[in-house]
C-alpha positions as a Python dict, from the first residue, in 0.01 Angstrom:
ca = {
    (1, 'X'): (0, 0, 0),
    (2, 'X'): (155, 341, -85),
    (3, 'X'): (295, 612, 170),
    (4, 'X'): (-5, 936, 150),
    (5, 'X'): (97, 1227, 226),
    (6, 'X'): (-115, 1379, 444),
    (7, 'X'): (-118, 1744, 338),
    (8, 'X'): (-172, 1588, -6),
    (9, 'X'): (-433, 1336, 88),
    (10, 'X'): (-743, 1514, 22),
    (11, 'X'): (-757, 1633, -303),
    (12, 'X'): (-600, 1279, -382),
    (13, 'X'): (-937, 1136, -246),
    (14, 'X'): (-1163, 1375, -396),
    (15, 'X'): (-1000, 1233, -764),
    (16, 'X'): (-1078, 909, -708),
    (17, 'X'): (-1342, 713, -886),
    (18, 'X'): (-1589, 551, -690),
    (19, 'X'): (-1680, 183, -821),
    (20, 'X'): (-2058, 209, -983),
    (21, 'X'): (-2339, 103, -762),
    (22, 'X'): (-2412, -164, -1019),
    (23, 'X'): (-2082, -309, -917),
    (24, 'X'): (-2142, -293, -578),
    (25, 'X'): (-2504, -416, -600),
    (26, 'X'): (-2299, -689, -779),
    (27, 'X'): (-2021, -739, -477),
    (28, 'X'): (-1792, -755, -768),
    (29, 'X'): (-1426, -771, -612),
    (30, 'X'): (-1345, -483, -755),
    (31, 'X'): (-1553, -291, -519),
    (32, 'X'): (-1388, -425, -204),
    (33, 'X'): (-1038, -398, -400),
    (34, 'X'): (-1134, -6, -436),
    (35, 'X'): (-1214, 51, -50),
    (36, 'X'): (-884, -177, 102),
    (37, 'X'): (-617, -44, -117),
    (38, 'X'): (-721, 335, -39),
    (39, 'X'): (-824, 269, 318),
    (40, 'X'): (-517, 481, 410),
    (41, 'X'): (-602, 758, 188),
    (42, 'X'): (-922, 822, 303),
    (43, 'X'): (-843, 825, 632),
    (44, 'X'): (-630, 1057, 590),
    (45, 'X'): (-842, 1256, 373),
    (46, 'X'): (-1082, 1250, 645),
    (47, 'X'): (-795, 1392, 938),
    (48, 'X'): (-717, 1681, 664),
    (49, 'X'): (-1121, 1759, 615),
    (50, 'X'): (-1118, 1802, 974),
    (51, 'X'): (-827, 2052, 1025),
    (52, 'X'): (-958, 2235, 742),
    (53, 'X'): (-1267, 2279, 841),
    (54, 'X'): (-1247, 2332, 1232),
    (55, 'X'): (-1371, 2650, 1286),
    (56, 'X'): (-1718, 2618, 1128),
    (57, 'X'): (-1764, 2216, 1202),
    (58, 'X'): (-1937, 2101, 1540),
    (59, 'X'): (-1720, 1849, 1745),
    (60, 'X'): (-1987, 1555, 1829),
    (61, 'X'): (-1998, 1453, 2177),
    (62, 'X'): (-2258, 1357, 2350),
    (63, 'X'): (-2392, 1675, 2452),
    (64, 'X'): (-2601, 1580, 2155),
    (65, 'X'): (-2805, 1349, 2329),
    (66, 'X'): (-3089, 1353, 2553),
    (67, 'X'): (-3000, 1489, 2880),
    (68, 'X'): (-3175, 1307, 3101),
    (69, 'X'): (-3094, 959, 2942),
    (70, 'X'): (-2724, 1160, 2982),
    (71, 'X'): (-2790, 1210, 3344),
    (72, 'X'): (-2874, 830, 3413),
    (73, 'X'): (-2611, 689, 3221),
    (74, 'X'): (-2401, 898, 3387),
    (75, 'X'): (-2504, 769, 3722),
    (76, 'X'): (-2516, 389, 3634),
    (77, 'X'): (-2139, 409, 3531),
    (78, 'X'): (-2047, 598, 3847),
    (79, 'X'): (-2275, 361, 4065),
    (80, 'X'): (-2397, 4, 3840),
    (81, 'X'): (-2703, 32, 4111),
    (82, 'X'): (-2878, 325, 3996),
    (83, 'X'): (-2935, 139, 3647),
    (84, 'X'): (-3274, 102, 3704),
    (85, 'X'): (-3325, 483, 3622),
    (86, 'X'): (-3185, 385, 3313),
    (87, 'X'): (-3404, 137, 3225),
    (88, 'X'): (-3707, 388, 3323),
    (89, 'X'): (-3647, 613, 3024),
    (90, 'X'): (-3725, 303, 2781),
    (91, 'X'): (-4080, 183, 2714),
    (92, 'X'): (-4150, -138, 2573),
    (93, 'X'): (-4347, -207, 2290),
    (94, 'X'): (-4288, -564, 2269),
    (95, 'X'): (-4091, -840, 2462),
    (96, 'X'): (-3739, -735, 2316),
    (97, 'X'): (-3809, -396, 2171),
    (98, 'X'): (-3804, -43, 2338),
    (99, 'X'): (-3823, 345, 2252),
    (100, 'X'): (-3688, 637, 2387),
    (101, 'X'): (-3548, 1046, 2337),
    (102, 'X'): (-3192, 960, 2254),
    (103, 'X'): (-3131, 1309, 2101),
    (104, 'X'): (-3145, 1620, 2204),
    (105, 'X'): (-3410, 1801, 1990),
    (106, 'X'): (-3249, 2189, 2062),
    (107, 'X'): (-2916, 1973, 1948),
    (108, 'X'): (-3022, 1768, 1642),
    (109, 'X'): (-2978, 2080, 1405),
    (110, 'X'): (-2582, 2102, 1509),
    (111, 'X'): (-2536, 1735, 1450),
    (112, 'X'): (-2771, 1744, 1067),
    (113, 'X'): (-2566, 2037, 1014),
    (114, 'X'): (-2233, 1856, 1061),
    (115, 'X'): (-2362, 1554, 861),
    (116, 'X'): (-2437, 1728, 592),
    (117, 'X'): (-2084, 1878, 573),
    (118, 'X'): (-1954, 1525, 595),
    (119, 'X'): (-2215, 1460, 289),
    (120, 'X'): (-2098, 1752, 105),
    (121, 'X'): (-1725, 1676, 158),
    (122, 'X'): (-1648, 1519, -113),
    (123, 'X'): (-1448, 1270, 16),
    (124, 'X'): (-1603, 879, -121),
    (125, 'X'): (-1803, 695, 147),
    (126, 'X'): (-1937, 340, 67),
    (127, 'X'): (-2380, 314, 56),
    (128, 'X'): (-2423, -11, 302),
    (129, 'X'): (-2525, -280, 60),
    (130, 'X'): (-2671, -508, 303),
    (131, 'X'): (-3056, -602, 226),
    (132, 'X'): (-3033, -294, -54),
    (133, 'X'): (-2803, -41, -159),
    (134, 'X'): (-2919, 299, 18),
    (135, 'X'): (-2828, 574, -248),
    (136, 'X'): (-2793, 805, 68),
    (137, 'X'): (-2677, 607, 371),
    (138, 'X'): (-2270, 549, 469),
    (139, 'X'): (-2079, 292, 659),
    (140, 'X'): (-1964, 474, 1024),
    (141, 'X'): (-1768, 167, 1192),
    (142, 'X'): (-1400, 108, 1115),
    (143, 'X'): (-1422, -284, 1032),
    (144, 'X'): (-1631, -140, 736),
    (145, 'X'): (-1481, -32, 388),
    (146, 'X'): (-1527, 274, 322),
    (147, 'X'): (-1613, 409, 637),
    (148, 'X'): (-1657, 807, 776),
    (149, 'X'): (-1291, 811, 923),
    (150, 'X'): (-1351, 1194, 1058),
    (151, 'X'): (-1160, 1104, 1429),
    (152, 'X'): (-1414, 1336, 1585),
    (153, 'X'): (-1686, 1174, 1471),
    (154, 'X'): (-1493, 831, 1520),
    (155, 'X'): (-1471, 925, 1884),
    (156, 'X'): (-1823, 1011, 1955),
    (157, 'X'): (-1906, 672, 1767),
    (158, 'X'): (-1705, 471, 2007),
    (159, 'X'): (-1890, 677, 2344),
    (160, 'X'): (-2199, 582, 2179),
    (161, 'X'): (-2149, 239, 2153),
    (162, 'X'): (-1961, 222, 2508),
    (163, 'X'): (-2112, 418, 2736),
    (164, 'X'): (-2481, 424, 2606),
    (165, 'X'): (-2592, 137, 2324),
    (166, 'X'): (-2390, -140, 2541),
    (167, 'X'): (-2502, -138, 2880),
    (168, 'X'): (-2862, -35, 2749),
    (169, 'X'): (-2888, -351, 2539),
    (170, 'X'): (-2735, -584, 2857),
    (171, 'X'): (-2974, -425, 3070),
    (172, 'X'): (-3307, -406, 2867),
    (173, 'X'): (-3195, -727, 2616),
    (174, 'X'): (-2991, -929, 2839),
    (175, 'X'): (-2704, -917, 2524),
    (176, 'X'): (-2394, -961, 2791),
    (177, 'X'): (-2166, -1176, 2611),
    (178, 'X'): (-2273, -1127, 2318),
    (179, 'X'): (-2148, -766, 2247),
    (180, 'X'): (-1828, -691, 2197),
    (181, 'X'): (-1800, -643, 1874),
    (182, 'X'): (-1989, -294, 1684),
    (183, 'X'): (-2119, -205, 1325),
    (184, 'X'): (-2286, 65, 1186),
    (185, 'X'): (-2409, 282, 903),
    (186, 'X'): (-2661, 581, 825),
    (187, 'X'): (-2984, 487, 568),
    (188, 'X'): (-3199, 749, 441),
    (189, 'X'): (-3581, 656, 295),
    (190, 'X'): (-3749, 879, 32),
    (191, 'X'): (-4050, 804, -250),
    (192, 'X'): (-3894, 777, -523),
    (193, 'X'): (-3568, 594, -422),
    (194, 'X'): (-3495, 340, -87),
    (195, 'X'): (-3835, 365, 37),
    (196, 'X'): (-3885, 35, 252),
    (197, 'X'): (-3770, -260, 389),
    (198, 'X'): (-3935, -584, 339),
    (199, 'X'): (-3924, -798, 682),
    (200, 'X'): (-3635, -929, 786),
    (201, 'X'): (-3394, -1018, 1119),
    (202, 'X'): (-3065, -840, 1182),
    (203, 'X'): (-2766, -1056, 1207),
    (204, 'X'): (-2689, -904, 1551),
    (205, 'X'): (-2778, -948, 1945),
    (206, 'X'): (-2931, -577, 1917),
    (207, 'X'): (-2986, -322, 1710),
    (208, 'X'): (-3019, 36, 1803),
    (209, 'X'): (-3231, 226, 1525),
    (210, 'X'): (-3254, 631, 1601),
    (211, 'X'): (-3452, 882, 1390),
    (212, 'X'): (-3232, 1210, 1302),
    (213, 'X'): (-3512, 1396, 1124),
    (214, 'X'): (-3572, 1737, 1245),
    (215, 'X'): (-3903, 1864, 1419),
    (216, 'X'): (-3986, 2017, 1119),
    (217, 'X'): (-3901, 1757, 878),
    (218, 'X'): (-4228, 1587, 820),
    (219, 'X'): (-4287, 1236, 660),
    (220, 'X'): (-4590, 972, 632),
    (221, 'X'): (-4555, 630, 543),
    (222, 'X'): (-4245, 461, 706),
    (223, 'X'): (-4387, 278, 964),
    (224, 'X'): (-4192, 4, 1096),
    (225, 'X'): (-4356, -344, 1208),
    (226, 'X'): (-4230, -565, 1516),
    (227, 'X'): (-4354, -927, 1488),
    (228, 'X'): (-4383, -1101, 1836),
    (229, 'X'): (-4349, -1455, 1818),
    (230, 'X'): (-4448, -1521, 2114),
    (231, 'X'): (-4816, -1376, 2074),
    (232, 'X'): (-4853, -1382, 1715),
    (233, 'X'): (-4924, -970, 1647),
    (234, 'X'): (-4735, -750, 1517),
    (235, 'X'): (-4711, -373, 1671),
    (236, 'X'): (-4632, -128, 1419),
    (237, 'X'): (-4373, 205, 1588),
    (238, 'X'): (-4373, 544, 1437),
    (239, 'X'): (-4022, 688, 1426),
    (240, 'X'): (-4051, 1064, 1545),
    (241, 'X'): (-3721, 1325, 1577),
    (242, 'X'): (-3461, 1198, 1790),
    (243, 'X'): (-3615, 866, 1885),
    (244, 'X'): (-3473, 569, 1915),
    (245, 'X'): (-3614, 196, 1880),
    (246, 'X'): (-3381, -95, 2098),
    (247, 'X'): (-3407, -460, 1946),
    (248, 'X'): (-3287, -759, 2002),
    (249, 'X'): (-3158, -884, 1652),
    (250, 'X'): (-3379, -1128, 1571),
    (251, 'X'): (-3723, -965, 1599),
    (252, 'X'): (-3882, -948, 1276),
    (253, 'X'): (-3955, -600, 1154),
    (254, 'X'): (-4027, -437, 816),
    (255, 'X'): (-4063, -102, 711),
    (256, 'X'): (-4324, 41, 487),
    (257, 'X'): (-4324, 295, 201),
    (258, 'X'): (-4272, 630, 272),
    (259, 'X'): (-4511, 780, 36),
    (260, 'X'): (-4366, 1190, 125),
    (261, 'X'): (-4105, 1369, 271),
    (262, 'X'): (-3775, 1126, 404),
    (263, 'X'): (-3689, 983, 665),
    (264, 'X'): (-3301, 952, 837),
    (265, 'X'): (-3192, 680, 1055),
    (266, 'X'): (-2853, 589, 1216),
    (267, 'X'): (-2873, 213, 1273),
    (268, 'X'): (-2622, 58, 1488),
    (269, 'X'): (-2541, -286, 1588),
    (270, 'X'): (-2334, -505, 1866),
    (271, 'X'): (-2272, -861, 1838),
    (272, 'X'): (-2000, -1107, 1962),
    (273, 'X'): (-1689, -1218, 1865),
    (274, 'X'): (-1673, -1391, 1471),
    (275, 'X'): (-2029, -1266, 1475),
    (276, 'X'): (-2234, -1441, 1738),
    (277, 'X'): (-2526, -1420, 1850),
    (278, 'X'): (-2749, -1537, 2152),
    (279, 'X'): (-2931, -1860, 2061),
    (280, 'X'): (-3278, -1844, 2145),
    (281, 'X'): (-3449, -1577, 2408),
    (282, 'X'): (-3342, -1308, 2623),
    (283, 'X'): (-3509, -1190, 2933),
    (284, 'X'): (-3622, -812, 2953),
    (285, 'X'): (-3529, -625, 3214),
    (286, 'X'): (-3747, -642, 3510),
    (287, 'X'): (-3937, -986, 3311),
    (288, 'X'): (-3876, -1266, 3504),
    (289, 'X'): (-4113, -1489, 3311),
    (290, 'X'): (-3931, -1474, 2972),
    (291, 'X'): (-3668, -1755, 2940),
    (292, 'X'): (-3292, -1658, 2918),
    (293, 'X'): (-3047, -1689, 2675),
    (294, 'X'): (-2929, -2067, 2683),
    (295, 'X'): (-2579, -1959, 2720),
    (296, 'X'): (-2563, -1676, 2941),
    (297, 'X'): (-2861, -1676, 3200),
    (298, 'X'): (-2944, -1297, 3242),
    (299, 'X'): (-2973, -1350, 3652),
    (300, 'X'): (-2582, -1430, 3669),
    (301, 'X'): (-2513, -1139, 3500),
    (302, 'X'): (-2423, -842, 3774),
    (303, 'X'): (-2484, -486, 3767),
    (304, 'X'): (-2125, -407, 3788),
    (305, 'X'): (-2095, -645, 3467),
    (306, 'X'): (-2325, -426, 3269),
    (307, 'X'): (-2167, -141, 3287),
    (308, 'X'): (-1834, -237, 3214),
    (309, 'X'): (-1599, -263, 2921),
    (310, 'X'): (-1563, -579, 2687),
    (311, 'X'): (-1159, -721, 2742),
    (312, 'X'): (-1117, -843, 2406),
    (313, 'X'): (-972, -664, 2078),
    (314, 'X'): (-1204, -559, 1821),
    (315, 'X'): (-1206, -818, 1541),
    (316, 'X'): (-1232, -703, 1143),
    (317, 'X'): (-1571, -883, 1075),
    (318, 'X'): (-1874, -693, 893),
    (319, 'X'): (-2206, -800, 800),
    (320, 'X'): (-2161, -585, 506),
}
């Protein structure tokens, strides 16, 4: 792999040509050749976009998010205890899925506003290509090619996934053990292009799905369906600003047409090591008559276990 020079880097990146989406639709090698041989590159790109633009782009942190789910996460990491305050802020829907605030409404336009620059950058990002290619989405984790490499952004990422999405899913999802490992990427729905999702399970232990539409940015259609197995009904969720939905993986869930306006997600995942996932139920929290996962029974798991950090090294796996 060549040496980049860094000052050099991103008007090196901005010349490059992107593979074709019919390429990628295609996961012709090609593609994946394209994204691992200027992996370097764009990273660096990404560092110089960052310098150069540092007076007029916001640093994310999360400030950005809701400040009282702030507050309690705050107080669960200094004392595991006070989780329960935690779990408060969620409401279930169904057995396995929850909703919350997870942004900060009087925040969101800072963090749009900063996304768009990182749209408007120039700098190639890869679409995720998992079930279908979103025209407007990007790839945020590192294991991913093509990812947004911006180390601010990179560093609010990893506090997301740390401090909030983990402990939330062991508490609410009973995922401990089954979470080390992160992925995630940005998907965008409109009318005429991307606009649903037929039904489907993630290939994770949960899935954290949060709206990024401002107040004013109105949309109908979209709604997504949860299928409980366990009574047979499906409970359809409205996304509104800022909110989030919690899953475990494999609930079924579909999305329907958005028939005006569009809709912006940032959909996040943890998993285990080489990709696992738990085999058959989790408890919720506060449930005592769901079963447990098979392989880690969710009343051995402490407190002080929850909210703490996985020992192992990330691994370079991605769904896609």
């Amino acid at each position: 792999m060549k040496t980049i020079e860094h000052t050099n880097a991103l008007a090196e990146a901005r010349a490059l040509e992107v593979p074709s989406r019919e390429l990628s639709l295609r996961r012709d090698p090609s593609v994946s050749q394209f994204w691992n041989e200027n992996r370097k590159l764009l990273e660096a790109a990404w560092a110089e976009w960052e310098i150069e633009n540092k007076d007029d782009l916001l640093v994310p942190d999360e400030t950005l998010l809701d400040p009282r789910l702030c507050k309690a996460i705050k107080d669960a990491w200094e004392n595991p205890e006070k989780e329960s305050a935690v779990a408060d802020l969620w409401k279930e829907i169904i057995p396995g899925v929850y909703e919350t605030h997870f942004f900060d409404l009087e925040r969101l336009a800072d963090f749009r506003n900063y996304l768009e620059a990182v749209a408007n950058s120039r700098v190639p990002k890869r679409a995720p290509y998992g079930i279908q290619l979103n025209r407007y989405g990007m790839m945020l984790d590192p294991r991913s090619e093509g990812h947004l490499a911006a180390p601010n952004f990179q560093a609010f990422y990893n506090d997301m996934m740390d401090r909030f999405m983990r402990p939330i899913a062991r508490l609410l999802l009973g995922t401990y053990g089954y979470d080390n490992q992160t992925f995630g990427f940005s998907i965008q729905y409109n009318p005429d292009k991307d606009k649903d999702l037929h039904a489907h399970t993630d290939a994770s232990a949960a899935t954290l799905n949060i709206n990024i539409n401002l107040p004013d940015e109105k949309f109908t259609g979209s709604e997504v369906d949860f299928y409980d197995k366990a009574s047979g009904k499906t409970v359809q969720a409205i996304f509104e600003p800022g909110k989030a939905i919690i899953h475990r993986g494999n609930v079924p869930h579909a999305t329907h047409p958005i028939t005006s306006g569009q809709r912006s997600n940032l959909v996040v995942w943890l998993y285990g090591d080489r990709m696992q996932i738990p085999r058959g139920s989790t408890s919720s929290y506060g449930n005592s008559n769901s079963e447990t996962i098979k392989d880690v029974a969710l009343e051995s798991v402490t407190p002080r276990q929850r909210w703490s950090l996985p020992d192992g090294p990330k691994d370079t796996v991605a769904p896609f």
